[in-house]
Short mmCIF file of the C-alpha atoms (twelve columns), coordinates in Angstrom:
data_MODEL
# 
_entry.id   MODEL 
# 
loop_
_atom_site.group_PDB 
_atom_site.id 
_atom_site.type_symbol 
_atom_site.label_atom_id 
_atom_site.label_alt_id 
_atom_site.label_comp_id 
_atom_site.label_asym_id 
_atom_site.label_seq_id 
_atom_site.Cartn_x 
_atom_site.Cartn_y 
_atom_site.Cartn_z 
_atom_site.pdbx_PDB_model_num 
ATOM 1   C CA . MET A 1   0.003   0.057   -0.004  1 
ATOM 2   C CA . PHE A 2   1.283   3.461   -0.952  1 
ATOM 3   C CA . VAL A 3   0.581   6.559   1.147   1 
ATOM 4   C CA . TYR A 4   1.689   10.157  0.591   1 
ATOM 5   C CA . LYS A 5   3.029   13.122  2.388   1 
ATOM 6   C CA . TYR A 6   2.893   16.615  1.110   1 
ATOM 7   C CA . ARG A 7   5.848   18.866  1.832   1 
ATOM 8   C CA . GLY A 8   6.349   22.706  1.223   1 
ATOM 9   C CA . GLY A 9   7.326   25.881  2.765   1 
ATOM 10  C CA . ALA A 10  10.507  24.614  4.529   1 
ATOM 11  C CA . PHE A 11  12.521  23.064  1.766   1 
ATOM 12  C CA . GLU A 12  15.842  22.757  3.642   1 
ATOM 13  C CA . ARG A 13  14.134  21.062  6.624   1 
ATOM 14  C CA . ASP A 14  12.283  18.682  4.311   1 
ATOM 15  C CA . LEU A 15  15.427  17.835  2.226   1 
ATOM 16  C CA . LYS A 16  17.368  17.107  5.436   1 
ATOM 17  C CA . SER A 17  14.552  14.658  6.530   1 
ATOM 18  C CA . LEU A 18  14.708  12.964  3.294   1 
ATOM 19  C CA . LYS A 19  18.400  12.598  3.439   1 
ATOM 20  C CA . ASN A 20  18.386  11.187  6.877   1 
ATOM 21  C CA . ASN A 21  15.464  8.863   6.389   1 
ATOM 22  C CA . GLU A 22  13.394  10.390  9.188   1 
ATOM 23  C CA . PHE A 23  9.792   11.708  9.645   1 
ATOM 24  C CA . TRP A 24  8.545   14.039  12.370  1 
ATOM 25  C CA . ALA A 25  5.589   12.720  14.587  1 
ATOM 26  C CA . SER A 26  3.855   15.789  16.043  1 
ATOM 27  C CA . ASN A 27  1.818   16.170  19.133  1 
ATOM 28  C CA . THR A 28  -1.755  17.308  18.920  1 
ATOM 29  C CA . LYS A 29  -0.980  21.036  19.675  1 
ATOM 30  C CA . GLN A 30  1.381   21.210  16.697  1 
ATOM 31  C CA . LEU A 31  -1.347  20.069  14.101  1 
ATOM 32  C CA . ASN A 32  -3.433  22.499  12.246  1 
ATOM 33  C CA . ASP A 33  -6.722  21.328  13.466  1 
ATOM 34  C CA . PRO A 34  -7.587  22.815  16.886  1 
ATOM 35  C CA . CYS A 35  -10.063 19.971  17.473  1 
ATOM 36  C CA . GLU A 36  -7.288  17.209  17.464  1 
ATOM 37  C CA . GLY A 37  -8.048  14.637  20.135  1 
ATOM 38  C CA . LEU A 38  -11.327 16.197  21.125  1 
ATOM 39  C CA . ILE A 39  -13.587 13.521  22.895  1 
ATOM 40  C CA . THR A 40  -16.597 13.539  25.147  1 
ATOM 41  C CA . SER A 41  -16.450 11.551  28.459  1 
ATOM 42  C CA . ASN A 42  -19.814 12.134  30.033  1 
ATOM 43  C CA . SER A 43  -20.776 8.493   29.588  1 
ATOM 44  C CA . TYR A 44  -17.481 7.425   31.099  1 
ATOM 45  C CA . GLN A 45  -17.847 9.722   34.109  1 
ATOM 46  C CA . GLN A 46  -21.342 8.375   34.716  1 
ATOM 47  C CA . GLN A 47  -20.130 4.855   34.533  1 
ATOM 48  C CA . ILE A 48  -17.386 5.555   37.005  1 
ATOM 49  C CA . ASN A 49  -19.847 7.118   39.465  1 
ATOM 50  C CA . ILE A 50  -22.188 4.229   39.223  1 
ATOM 51  C CA . LEU A 51  -19.318 1.788   40.011  1 
ATOM 52  C CA . LYS A 52  -18.455 3.960   42.991  1 
ATOM 53  C CA . ASN A 53  -21.929 3.944   44.314  1 
ATOM 54  C CA . VAL A 54  -22.531 0.161   43.683  1 
ATOM 55  C CA . PHE A 55  -19.053 -0.884  44.991  1 
ATOM 56  C CA . TYR A 56  -18.704 1.885   47.575  1 
ATOM 57  C CA . GLN A 57  -16.462 -0.310  49.740  1 
ATOM 58  C CA . HIS A 58  -13.924 -0.466  46.833  1 
ATOM 59  C CA . LYS A 59  -14.370 3.287   45.926  1 
ATOM 60  C CA . ASN A 60  -10.624 3.931   46.521  1 
ATOM 61  C CA . ASN A 61  -9.638  1.127   44.136  1 
ATOM 62  C CA . ILE A 62  -12.040 2.537   41.544  1 
ATOM 63  C CA . ALA A 63  -10.587 5.987   42.042  1 
ATOM 64  C CA . LEU A 64  -7.136  4.515   41.226  1 
ATOM 65  C CA . ILE A 65  -8.582  3.054   38.014  1 
ATOM 66  C CA . GLU A 66  -10.123 6.429   37.215  1 
ATOM 67  C CA . GLN A 67  -6.810  8.208   37.602  1 
ATOM 68  C CA . SER A 68  -4.996  5.606   35.595  1 
ATOM 69  C CA . LEU A 69  -7.474  6.003   32.739  1 
ATOM 70  C CA . THR A 70  -7.047  9.783   32.987  1 
ATOM 71  C CA . ASN A 71  -3.332  9.405   32.622  1 
ATOM 72  C CA . ILE A 72  -3.836  7.248   29.506  1 
ATOM 73  C CA . ILE A 73  -6.081  9.894   28.007  1 
ATOM 74  C CA . ASP A 74  -3.523  12.600  28.682  1 
ATOM 75  C CA . MET A 75  -0.952  10.551  26.700  1 
ATOM 76  C CA . LYS A 76  -2.689  11.538  23.394  1 
ATOM 77  C CA . ASP A 77  -1.250  15.055  24.011  1 
ATOM 78  C CA . THR A 78  1.919   14.389  26.022  1 
ATOM 79  C CA . LYS A 79  3.393   11.197  24.727  1 
ATOM 80  C CA . LEU A 80  1.998   9.899   21.382  1 
ATOM 81  C CA . GLY A 81  3.222   11.137  18.169  1 
ATOM 82  C CA . ILE A 82  1.167   11.564  14.955  1 
ATOM 83  C CA . PHE A 83  2.343   11.340  11.344  1 
ATOM 84  C CA . SER A 84  -0.369  12.331  9.012   1 
ATOM 85  C CA . LEU A 85  -0.487  10.877  5.540   1 
ATOM 86  C CA . SER A 86  -2.880  10.815  2.577   1 
ATOM 87  C CA . LYS A 87  -4.020  8.036   0.244   1 
ATOM 88  C CA . CYS A 88  -3.734  10.289  -2.786  1 
ATOM 89  C CA . TYR A 89  -1.045  12.216  -4.437  1 
ATOM 90  C CA . ASN A 90  -3.102  14.279  -6.915  1 
ATOM 91  C CA . ASP A 91  -5.574  16.209  -4.828  1 
ATOM 92  C CA . GLU A 92  -5.389  19.859  -5.766  1 
ATOM 93  C CA . LEU A 93  -6.417  21.119  -2.403  1 
ATOM 94  C CA . LEU A 94  -3.698  19.043  -0.698  1 
ATOM 95  C CA . TRP A 95  -1.162  20.475  -3.042  1 
ATOM 96  C CA . ALA A 96  -2.392  23.989  -2.277  1 
ATOM 97  C CA . HIS A 97  -2.657  23.709  1.464   1 
ATOM 98  C CA . TYR A 98  0.232   21.427  2.343   1 
ATOM 99  C CA . ALA A 99  2.801   21.754  -0.531  1 
ATOM 100 C CA . ASP A 100 3.286   25.611  -0.528  1 
ATOM 101 C CA . SER A 101 0.622   26.293  -3.302  1 
ATOM 102 C CA . HIS A 102 1.996   23.634  -5.637  1 
ATOM 103 C CA . LYS A 103 5.632   24.848  -5.198  1 
ATOM 104 C CA . GLY A 104 6.605   21.828  -3.043  1 
ATOM 105 C CA . PHE A 105 6.539   18.042  -3.561  1 
ATOM 106 C CA . CYS A 106 4.806   14.945  -2.360  1 
ATOM 107 C CA . ILE A 107 6.623   11.799  -1.011  1 
ATOM 108 C CA . GLU A 108 5.294   8.388   -1.834  1 
ATOM 109 C CA . TYR A 109 5.914   5.757   0.914   1 
ATOM 110 C CA . ASN A 110 5.460   2.058   0.892   1 
ATOM 111 C CA . LEU A 111 3.532   1.741   4.121   1 
ATOM 112 C CA . GLU A 112 4.864   -1.683  5.032   1 
ATOM 113 C CA . LYS A 113 8.495   -0.564  4.693   1 
ATOM 114 C CA . LEU A 114 7.725   2.643   6.489   1 
ATOM 115 C CA . LEU A 115 6.477   0.692   9.517   1 
ATOM 116 C CA . SER A 116 8.928   -2.246  9.392   1 
ATOM 117 C CA . LYS A 117 11.670  -2.572  11.900  1 
ATOM 118 C CA . GLN A 118 9.934   -0.282  14.330  1 
ATOM 119 C CA . ASP A 119 10.072  -1.469  18.000  1 
ATOM 120 C CA . PRO A 120 7.502   -1.057  19.355  1 
ATOM 121 C CA . LYS A 121 5.442   -1.198  16.097  1 
ATOM 122 C CA . HIS A 122 3.756   1.936   15.016  1 
ATOM 123 C CA . ARG A 123 -0.094  1.817   14.951  1 
ATOM 124 C CA . PHE A 124 -1.925  3.183   11.816  1 
ATOM 125 C CA . PHE A 125 -5.497  3.491   10.835  1 
ATOM 126 C CA . ASP A 126 -7.819  5.576   8.532   1 
ATOM 127 C CA . ILE A 127 -9.180  8.713   9.873   1 
ATOM 128 C CA . GLN A 128 -13.009 8.645   10.353  1 
ATOM 129 C CA . TYR A 129 -14.726 11.899  9.449   1 
ATOM 130 C CA . SER A 130 -17.914 12.724  11.400  1 
ATOM 131 C CA . ASN A 131 -19.943 15.673  12.542  1 
ATOM 132 C CA . LYS A 132 -20.132 14.119  16.018  1 
ATOM 133 C CA . ILE A 133 -17.325 14.212  18.624  1 
ATOM 134 C CA . PRO A 134 -16.371 10.628  19.520  1 
ATOM 135 C CA . ASN A 135 -17.514 9.388   22.860  1 
ATOM 136 C CA . PHE A 136 -15.135 7.658   25.404  1 
ATOM 137 C CA . ASP A 137 -16.691 5.136   27.805  1 
ATOM 138 C CA . LEU A 138 -15.573 2.020   29.589  1 
ATOM 139 C CA . SER A 139 -16.510 -0.339  26.699  1 
ATOM 140 C CA . THR A 140 -13.682 1.507   24.819  1 
ATOM 141 C CA . VAL A 141 -11.196 0.449   27.229  1 
ATOM 142 C CA . ILE A 142 -12.272 -3.206  27.530  1 
ATOM 143 C CA . ASN A 143 -12.892 -3.872  23.861  1 
ATOM 144 C CA . GLN A 144 -11.161 -7.241  23.110  1 
ATOM 145 C CA . ASN A 145 -11.855 -7.214  19.311  1 
ATOM 146 C CA . ASP A 146 -9.946  -4.040  18.681  1 
ATOM 147 C CA . PRO A 147 -7.147  -3.406  21.248  1 
ATOM 148 C CA . ASP A 148 -6.373  -0.099  19.495  1 
ATOM 149 C CA . LYS A 149 -9.874  1.199   19.795  1 
ATOM 150 C CA . LEU A 150 -8.988  3.549   22.629  1 
ATOM 151 C CA . ILE A 151 -6.363  5.312   20.601  1 
ATOM 152 C CA . LYS A 152 -8.669  5.429   17.560  1 
ATOM 153 C CA . ILE A 153 -11.351 7.127   19.705  1 
ATOM 154 C CA . MET A 154 -8.710  9.626   21.046  1 
ATOM 155 C CA . LEU A 155 -6.869  10.312  17.807  1 
ATOM 156 C CA . GLY A 156 -8.791  8.849   14.948  1 
ATOM 157 C CA . PHE A 157 -11.689 11.309  14.345  1 
ATOM 158 C CA . LYS A 158 -11.804 14.587  12.501  1 
ATOM 159 C CA . SER A 159 -14.718 16.837  11.464  1 
ATOM 160 C CA . GLN A 160 -16.434 15.954  8.216   1 
ATOM 161 C CA . ARG A 161 -15.024 19.163  6.612   1 
ATOM 162 C CA . TRP A 162 -11.556 17.408  6.618   1 
ATOM 163 C CA . ASN A 163 -12.559 14.494  4.531   1 
ATOM 164 C CA . TYR A 164 -10.752 15.736  1.367   1 
ATOM 165 C CA . GLU A 165 -7.585  14.784  2.980   1 
ATOM 166 C CA . ASN A 166 -8.349  10.987  2.883   1 
ATOM 167 C CA . GLU A 167 -5.978  10.647  5.735   1 
ATOM 168 C CA . LEU A 168 -4.143  7.463   7.035   1 
ATOM 169 C CA . ARG A 169 -2.626  8.177   10.440  1 
ATOM 170 C CA . VAL A 170 0.440   6.629   11.904  1 
ATOM 171 C CA . ILE A 171 0.719   6.765   15.711  1 
ATOM 172 C CA . THR A 172 4.141   6.550   17.281  1 
ATOM 173 C CA . GLU A 173 5.226   5.798   20.848  1 
ATOM 174 C CA . ASN A 174 7.354   8.951   20.912  1 
ATOM 175 C CA . GLN A 175 6.901   12.469  19.600  1 
ATOM 176 C CA . GLY A 176 9.584   14.066  17.328  1 
ATOM 177 C CA . SER A 177 11.954  12.408  14.934  1 
ATOM 178 C CA . ASN A 178 11.463  8.723   13.837  1 
ATOM 179 C CA . ILE A 179 13.934  6.884   11.613  1 
ATOM 180 C CA . TYR A 180 12.722  4.632   8.844   1 
ATOM 181 C CA . ASP A 181 13.966  2.111   6.256   1 
ATOM 182 C CA . PHE A 182 15.054  4.293   3.239   1 
ATOM 183 C CA . ARG A 183 13.391  1.945   0.900   1 
ATOM 184 C CA . ALA A 184 10.122  3.174   2.159   1 
ATOM 185 C CA . VAL A 185 10.413  6.215   -0.141  1 
ATOM 186 C CA . THR A 186 9.467   4.967   -3.644  1 
ATOM 187 C CA . ALA A 187 8.736   8.158   -5.475  1 
ATOM 188 C CA . ILE A 188 8.710   11.904  -5.323  1 
ATOM 189 C CA . TYR A 189 6.020   13.916  -7.104  1 
ATOM 190 C CA . PHE A 190 6.932   17.577  -7.855  1 
ATOM 191 C CA . GLY A 191 4.301   20.283  -7.789  1 
ATOM 192 C CA . LEU A 192 3.076   22.251  -10.850 1 
ATOM 193 C CA . LYS A 193 5.198   25.159  -9.647  1 
ATOM 194 C CA . ALA A 194 8.204   23.355  -8.065  1 
ATOM 195 C CA . PRO A 195 11.462  25.252  -8.759  1 
ATOM 196 C CA . LYS A 196 13.904  23.481  -11.042 1 
ATOM 197 C CA . ASP A 197 16.746  23.822  -8.447  1 
ATOM 198 C CA . ASP A 198 14.639  22.221  -5.776  1 
ATOM 199 C CA . ILE A 199 13.884  19.252  -8.118  1 
ATOM 200 C CA . GLU A 200 17.588  18.720  -8.865  1 
ATOM 201 C CA . GLN A 201 18.661  19.014  -5.176  1 
ATOM 202 C CA . ILE A 202 16.114  16.290  -4.231  1 
ATOM 203 C CA . MET A 203 17.365  13.943  -7.034  1 
ATOM 204 C CA . GLN A 204 20.939  14.583  -6.002  1 
ATOM 205 C CA . THR A 205 20.176  13.907  -2.399  1 
ATOM 206 C CA . LEU A 206 18.341  10.668  -3.102  1 
ATOM 207 C CA . GLN A 207 20.691  9.292   -5.814  1 
ATOM 208 C CA . GLY A 208 21.289  5.538   -5.644  1 
ATOM 209 C CA . ARG A 209 18.027  4.782   -3.808  1 
ATOM 210 C CA . ASN A 210 15.954  3.671   -6.815  1 
ATOM 211 C CA . VAL A 211 13.453  6.476   -6.344  1 
ATOM 212 C CA . LYS A 212 11.108  7.455   -9.222  1 
ATOM 213 C CA . TYR A 213 10.218  11.036  -10.103 1 
ATOM 214 C CA . PHE A 214 7.070   12.583  -11.380 1 
ATOM 215 C CA . GLN A 215 6.048   16.075  -12.422 1 
ATOM 216 C CA . MET A 216 2.421   16.973  -11.728 1 
ATOM 217 C CA . LYS A 217 0.495   18.561  -14.643 1 
ATOM 218 C CA . LEU A 218 -3.004  19.768  -15.290 1 
ATOM 219 C CA . LYS A 219 -5.052  17.470  -17.440 1 
ATOM 220 C CA . GLN A 220 -5.958  19.143  -20.689 1 
ATOM 221 C CA . ASN A 221 -9.431  20.885  -20.362 1 
ATOM 222 C CA . SER A 222 -9.754  19.722  -16.810 1 
ATOM 223 C CA . PHE A 223 -9.410  20.766  -13.227 1 
ATOM 224 C CA . GLU A 224 -7.645  17.573  -12.351 1 
ATOM 225 C CA . LEU A 225 -4.070  16.923  -11.939 1 
ATOM 226 C CA . GLU A 226 -2.002  14.047  -13.350 1 
ATOM 227 C CA . ALA A 227 1.537   12.810  -12.905 1 
ATOM 228 C CA . THR A 228 4.128   12.220  -15.679 1 
ATOM 229 C CA . GLN A 229 7.310   10.418  -14.878 1 
ATOM 230 C CA . ILE A 230 10.397  12.325  -15.465 1 
ATOM 231 C CA . LYS A 231 14.082  11.244  -15.853 1 
ATOM 232 C CA . ASP A 232 16.364  11.078  -12.887 1 
ATOM 233 C CA . LYS A 233 19.192  13.471  -13.561 1 
ATOM 234 C CA . PHE A 234 21.520  11.834  -11.144 1 
ATOM 235 C CA . GLN A 235 21.291  8.115   -12.019 1 
ATOM 236 C CA . THR A 236 24.094  5.949   -10.656 1 
ATOM 237 C CA . ASN A 237 25.064  2.465   -10.444 1 
ATOM 238 C CA . VAL A 238 26.319  3.007   -6.931  1 
ATOM 239 C CA . LYS A 239 23.589  1.716   -4.563  1 
ATOM 240 C CA . TYR A 240 22.925  3.699   -1.415  1 
ATOM 241 C CA . LYS A 241 23.891  1.773   1.812   1 
ATOM 242 C CA . TYR A 242 24.510  -1.420  -0.036  1 
ATOM 243 C CA . SER A 243 26.735  -4.093  1.425   1 
ATOM 244 C CA . ILE A 244 26.946  -7.867  1.693   1 
ATOM 245 C CA . ALA A 245 27.171  -9.084  5.340   1 
ATOM 246 C CA . PRO A 246 28.684  -12.506 6.275   1 
ATOM 247 C CA . ILE A 247 26.548  -15.571 7.197   1 
ATOM 248 C CA . THR A 248 27.670  -17.408 10.384  1 
ATOM 249 C CA . GLU A 249 28.524  -21.026 10.157  1 
ATOM 250 C CA . LEU A 250 25.550  -23.270 10.732  1 
ATOM 251 C CA . ALA A 251 23.156  -20.344 10.204  1 
ATOM 252 C CA . VAL A 252 21.648  -22.281 7.291   1 
ATOM 253 C CA . ASP A 253 21.105  -26.014 8.046   1 
ATOM 254 C CA . PRO A 254 18.547  -27.816 5.888   1 
ATOM 255 C CA . SER A 255 18.760  -30.968 7.972   1 
ATOM 256 C CA . THR A 256 16.656  -29.349 10.683  1 
ATOM 257 C CA . LEU A 257 13.551  -29.182 8.512   1 
ATOM 258 C CA . LYS A 258 10.869  -31.586 9.112   1 
ATOM 259 C CA . LEU A 259 10.217  -34.223 6.301   1 
ATOM 260 C CA . GLU A 260 7.139   -32.541 4.988   1 
ATOM 261 C CA . TYR A 261 9.132   -29.296 4.520   1 
ATOM 262 C CA . GLN A 262 12.358  -30.699 2.982   1 
ATOM 263 C CA . LYS A 263 11.278  -29.850 -0.575  1 
ATOM 264 C CA . PHE A 264 11.391  -26.213 0.412   1 
ATOM 265 C CA . SER A 265 14.989  -26.387 1.772   1 
ATOM 266 C CA . PRO A 266 16.604  -24.280 -1.055  1 
ATOM 267 C CA . TYR A 267 14.638  -21.275 0.408   1 
ATOM 268 C CA . LEU A 268 16.873  -21.267 3.487   1 
ATOM 269 C CA . GLN A 269 19.890  -20.232 1.508   1 
ATOM 270 C CA . LYS A 270 17.818  -17.914 -0.756  1 
ATOM 271 C CA . LEU A 271 16.620  -16.077 2.314   1 
ATOM 272 C CA . ALA A 272 20.152  -15.884 3.710   1 
ATOM 273 C CA . GLU A 273 21.286  -14.132 0.529   1 
ATOM 274 C CA . ILE A 274 18.457  -11.798 0.771   1 
ATOM 275 C CA . VAL A 275 18.959  -10.859 4.414   1 
ATOM 276 C CA . ARG A 276 22.643  -10.417 4.103   1 
ATOM 277 C CA . ARG A 277 21.963  -7.538  1.689   1 
ATOM 278 C CA . GLU A 278 19.611  -5.749  4.143   1 
ATOM 279 C CA . PRO A 279 20.984  -2.217  4.737   1 
ATOM 280 C CA . ASP A 280 21.308  -2.686  8.492   1 
ATOM 281 C CA . CYS A 281 22.548  -6.307  8.433   1 
ATOM 282 C CA . TYR A 282 25.845  -6.749  10.171  1 
ATOM 283 C CA . GLU A 283 25.848  -10.569 10.197  1 
ATOM 284 C CA . VAL A 284 23.265  -13.272 9.474   1 
ATOM 285 C CA . THR A 285 22.909  -15.552 12.505  1 
ATOM 286 C CA . TYR A 286 19.996  -18.015 11.836  1 
ATOM 287 C CA . ILE A 287 17.621  -18.997 9.204   1 
ATOM 288 C CA . ASP A 288 14.779  -21.505 9.853   1 
ATOM 289 C CA . LEU A 289 11.148  -22.410 9.231   1 
ATOM 290 C CA . SER A 290 8.499   -20.779 11.363  1 
ATOM 291 C CA . LEU A 291 6.455   -23.672 12.755  1 
ATOM 292 C CA . SER A 292 3.941   -21.404 14.338  1 
ATOM 293 C CA . LYS A 293 3.247   -19.545 11.034  1 
ATOM 294 C CA . SER A 294 3.648   -22.387 8.507   1 
ATOM 295 C CA . THR A 295 1.470   -24.955 6.871   1 
ATOM 296 C CA . PRO A 296 2.839   -27.924 4.761   1 
ATOM 297 C CA . ASN A 297 1.655   -26.132 1.591   1 
ATOM 298 C CA . ASN A 298 2.445   -22.579 2.780   1 
ATOM 299 C CA . PRO A 299 5.697   -22.424 4.614   1 
ATOM 300 C CA . VAL A 300 6.914   -19.263 6.305   1 
ATOM 301 C CA . PHE A 301 10.633  -18.738 6.994   1 
ATOM 302 C CA . PHE A 302 12.262  -16.404 9.404   1 
ATOM 303 C CA . ALA A 303 15.811  -14.917 9.607   1 
ATOM 304 C CA . GLN A 304 17.710  -13.444 12.441  1 
ATOM 305 C CA . TYR A 305 20.471  -11.125 12.030  1 
ATOM 306 C CA . LYS A 306 22.714  -8.637  13.952  1 
ATOM 307 C CA . THR A 307 22.552  -5.019  13.257  1 
ATOM 308 C CA . GLN A 308 25.755  -4.340  15.209  1 
ATOM 309 C CA . ALA A 309 28.721  -6.419  16.452  1 
ATOM 310 C CA . ASP A 310 27.120  -7.247  19.831  1 
ATOM 311 C CA . ASP A 311 24.346  -9.789  20.503  1 
ATOM 312 C CA . PHE A 312 21.946  -7.054  21.745  1 
ATOM 313 C CA . HIS A 313 21.033  -5.466  18.586  1 
ATOM 314 C CA . THR A 314 19.130  -7.976  16.398  1 
ATOM 315 C CA . GLN A 315 16.326  -8.210  14.013  1 
ATOM 316 C CA . THR A 316 13.861  -10.981 13.111  1 
ATOM 317 C CA . ILE A 317 11.945  -10.985 9.819   1 
ATOM 318 C CA . HIS A 318 9.574   -13.365 8.173   1 
ATOM 319 C CA . TYR A 319 9.110   -14.302 4.621   1 
ATOM 320 C CA . THR A 320 6.747   -16.467 2.498   1 
ATOM 321 C CA . THR A 321 8.126   -18.539 -0.351  1 
ATOM 322 C CA . ASN A 322 6.607   -16.047 -2.852  1 
ATOM 323 C CA . GLN A 323 8.419   -13.127 -1.106  1 
ATOM 324 C CA . ILE A 324 11.661  -14.956 -1.188  1 
ATOM 325 C CA . ASP A 325 11.402  -15.710 -4.843  1 
ATOM 326 C CA . THR A 326 10.493  -12.166 -5.683  1 
ATOM 327 C CA . GLU A 327 13.310  -10.620 -3.850  1 
ATOM 328 C CA . TYR A 328 15.872  -13.383 -4.644  1 
ATOM 329 C CA . ASP A 329 15.140  -12.801 -8.458  1 
ATOM 330 C CA . GLN A 330 16.022  -9.056  -7.990  1 
ATOM 331 C CA . ILE A 331 19.603  -9.731  -6.652  1 
ATOM 332 C CA . ASP A 332 22.045  -8.941  -9.337  1 
ATOM 333 C CA . ASP A 333 25.375  -9.789  -7.716  1 
ATOM 334 C CA . LEU A 334 25.125  -13.469 -6.677  1 
# 
């Protein structure tokens, strides 16, 4: 899935963020909607009061629960970060409002790559647009079908007037700068009025990262925008952050596979070759079948690797056979 971030008005800041593979997760007060995080809690307060009356002998314990929930609600303003994205790159209002009146640019992210390797994992969800302020009550807290429902109630609603943004929202555990896998950026769209120098600076900054570039244009006899791919002026055969890490002895051992999975044993070495080319891979330590995720007809493999020389910085990633085949076929230096 691809999502989009419009940028404009602070070119040097935005260029630096692209160069350093980072995005900024704002707090609610930094966003342009004064109603961010607005909720009603009348039902919740009534429920708490009923509990205090019914279980009056435990009212002190209930008061502690009430304070804990209040602290959790306060986190939406003081702890959690918000990274707002859109599902479209060609909305004329978004270009006007968020990309310096079409003089800026729009970043295309692969959402899966953007969220990969985050610990803890970033949450994400579509914004719901409504003319009613969301209501917070105890059922929100104890909902087992959707453990993120509380966060969605607190940070997942906006007025119907904002629905043109078609927003997907990423929620981070921290506010401020967040680092992502550089491969998350797949394309840059330049606005109708983007300066030539800005376009060239972005291309030069992102050289070697396999990013595609598009110029926004007006469709003929239409109010609509369309994108035309343009040539990368700084094409290079030197890949950004590319290296081939070592594979430890016995990291790949086909003899450990159960009989019903033996026919898939070549995928162990294929996955090792893929993982050793991960930008943050220092050393591949273990490749095996995930018994909890696999079935005899649909095996899932996992790889563990170090990101630094010590044993404390490690990553674990899972791959299906289709994913392994796809990425292995793209390797050009075996």
